[in-house]
Amino acid sequence: MWCTTAALKKWEYAPGESGEIEANFQFAGHIGHQEKWIFVTTSAAPREPTLLRLIVNIPIAVTIEPEFVMWSVGDQLVPKTIRIVVADGLPAKIVSVQVNNPAVKLELREVRAGKEVEVTVTPPNTSKPQNAVLSIRSDYPPENPETHYAYAQLK
């Protein structure tokens, strides 16, 4: 599947007539600096296409720091905090944080409504190895909301 498409309302224009090119860039799965190109050729200069450059900087929608917390068997039981932040300017919110291991306790503290959450992770004890995956759901992008992950391990 192409991530950049271009379309014209019609394919032939009279000399001096103008038109618009509609460009669509599917940015899901892309982050950082992105450059895409559209080449436009005309019958007046068929061997000299005009290059249209589309440039966008796509922020990371949700950052998780740290993405991995760890304890060693026998360590003192000290809760660890994971910070989840939605990029400024995005119309996104964190809608849920869940853990796949019911023995692992999560405490959520909303720092900024829907935009920043601190999650305190505490295993039940440090007597034996355990793992947990935190599923962090956002409502972004609207057509296909992403789930992000963080990990806790006791080994």
Coordinates of C-alpha atoms in Angstrom, one line a residue:
M1 CA 0.0 0.0 0.0
W2 CA 1.3 3.4 -0.9
C3 CA 1.5 6.0 1.8
T4 CA 1.4 9.0 -0.5
T5 CA -1.2 9.4 -3.3
A6 CA -2.0 12.3 -5.6
A7 CA -5.1 12.9 -7.6
L8 CA -6.3 15.4 -10.2
K9 CA -9.9 16.4 -10.9
K10 CA -9.2 15.9 -14.6
W11 CA -6.2 14.7 -16.6
E12 CA -6.1 17.2 -19.4
Y13 CA -5.9 21.0 -19.1
A14 CA -6.0 23.6 -21.8
P15 CA -2.9 25.9 -22.2
G16 CA -3.0 28.5 -19.4
E17 CA -5.7 26.6 -17.5
S18 CA -4.9 25.9 -13.9
G19 CA -6.0 23.1 -11.6
E20 CA -5.3 21.5 -8.2
I21 CA -3.5 18.4 -7.2
E22 CA -4.9 16.7 -4.1
A23 CA -2.1 14.9 -2.2
N24 CA -2.9 12.4 0.6
F25 CA -0.2 11.2 2.9
Q26 CA -1.0 8.3 5.2
F27 CA 1.2 9.0 8.2
A28 CA 0.2 6.1 10.5
G29 CA 3.3 4.2 11.5
H30 CA 5.6 7.1 10.5
I31 CA 7.5 9.4 12.8
G32 CA 10.0 12.1 12.5
H33 CA 11.1 14.0 9.4
Q34 CA 9.2 12.7 6.3
E35 CA 9.7 13.8 2.7
K36 CA 7.5 12.7 -0.1
W37 CA 7.7 13.7 -3.8
I38 CA 5.1 14.1 -6.5
F39 CA 6.4 14.4 -10.1
V40 CA 4.1 16.4 -12.5
T41 CA 4.7 16.0 -16.2
T42 CA 3.1 18.1 -18.9
S43 CA 2.9 17.8 -22.7
A44 CA 4.8 21.1 -22.9
A45 CA 7.8 19.6 -21.2
P46 CA 7.3 15.8 -21.1
R47 CA 11.0 15.1 -20.3
E48 CA 11.2 17.8 -17.5
P49 CA 8.8 16.9 -14.8
T50 CA 8.1 19.4 -12.0
L51 CA 8.9 18.1 -8.6
L52 CA 6.5 18.9 -5.7
R53 CA 8.0 18.1 -2.3
L54 CA 5.8 17.4 0.7
I55 CA 7.7 17.8 4.0
V56 CA 6.3 17.1 7.4
N57 CA 7.7 16.5 10.9
I58 CA 5.5 13.8 12.6
P59 CA 5.9 13.8 16.4
I60 CA 5.8 10.6 18.4
A61 CA 2.2 10.6 19.6
V62 CA 2.8 8.9 22.9
T63 CA 6.0 8.6 24.8
I64 CA 6.5 6.1 27.6
E65 CA 9.5 6.5 30.0
P66 CA 10.8 4.2 30.9
E67 CA 9.3 1.5 28.7
F68 CA 10.8 -1.2 30.9
V69 CA 11.0 -1.5 34.7
M70 CA 12.8 -4.3 36.5
W71 CA 13.4 -5.8 39.9
S72 CA 15.6 -8.7 41.0
V73 CA 14.4 -11.7 43.0
G74 CA 15.1 -10.9 46.7
D75 CA 15.3 -7.1 46.2
Q76 CA 13.5 -4.8 48.5
L77 CA 10.0 -4.2 47.1
V78 CA 10.1 -0.6 45.8
P79 CA 7.4 0.6 43.4
K80 CA 8.6 2.0 40.1
T81 CA 6.9 4.8 38.1
I82 CA 6.3 4.9 34.4
R83 CA 5.4 8.3 32.8
I84 CA 3.1 8.4 29.8
V85 CA 2.8 11.6 27.8
V86 CA 0.8 12.6 24.7
A87 CA 2.7 14.9 22.3
D88 CA 1.7 18.6 22.6
G89 CA -0.6 19.8 19.9
L90 CA -2.0 16.4 19.0
P91 CA -5.8 15.8 19.4
A92 CA -5.0 12.6 21.3
K93 CA -5.8 11.2 24.8
I94 CA -4.8 8.3 26.9
V95 CA -8.0 6.3 27.4
S96 CA -6.8 3.3 29.4
V97 CA -3.8 1.6 31.1
Q98 CA -4.2 -2.1 31.9
V99 CA -1.9 -4.9 33.0
N100 CA -2.0 -8.5 31.9
N101 CA -0.9 -9.9 35.3
P102 CA -3.5 -9.3 38.0
A103 CA -0.9 -9.8 40.7
V104 CA 0.9 -6.7 39.6
K105 CA -0.6 -3.5 41.1
L106 CA -1.0 -0.3 39.1
E107 CA -1.7 3.1 40.6
L108 CA -2.5 5.8 38.1
R109 CA -2.1 9.5 38.7
E110 CA -3.4 11.8 36.0
V111 CA -0.9 14.7 35.8
R112 CA -2.8 16.4 32.9
A113 CA -6.2 15.2 31.9
G114 CA -5.8 12.6 29.1
K115 CA -2.4 14.0 28.2
E116 CA 0.0 12.8 31.0
V117 CA -0.3 9.9 33.4
E118 CA 2.1 8.5 35.9
V119 CA 1.7 4.8 36.6
T120 CA 3.2 3.3 39.7
V121 CA 3.9 -0.4 39.2
T122 CA 4.3 -2.7 42.2
P123 CA 4.7 -6.5 42.0
P124 CA 3.1 -8.5 44.9
N125 CA 6.5 -9.4 46.2
T126 CA 10.1 -10.1 45.0
S127 CA 10.2 -13.8 46.0
K128 CA 9.8 -15.3 42.5
P129 CA 10.2 -14.2 38.8
Q130 CA 7.2 -12.5 37.2
N131 CA 6.4 -10.6 34.1
A132 CA 3.7 -8.1 33.2
V133 CA 2.8 -6.1 30.1
L134 CA 1.1 -2.8 30.4
S135 CA -1.3 -1.9 27.5
I136 CA -1.7 1.8 27.1
R137 CA -4.5 2.7 24.8
S138 CA -4.9 6.1 23.1
D139 CA -7.7 7.4 20.9
Y140 CA -5.2 8.4 18.2
P141 CA -5.3 8.2 15.2
P142 CA -9.1 8.4 15.2
E143 CA -9.5 5.9 12.4
N144 CA -7.3 3.3 14.0
P145 CA -6.3 4.1 17.6
E146 CA -2.9 2.8 18.7
T147 CA -2.1 0.6 21.7
H148 CA 1.4 1.2 23.2
Y149 CA 3.2 -1.1 25.6
A150 CA 5.4 -0.9 28.7
Y151 CA 7.0 -3.9 30.4
A152 CA 7.7 -4.9 34.0
Q153 CA 9.9 -7.8 34.9
L154 CA 11.0 -9.4 38.2
K155 CA 13.9 -11.8 37.5

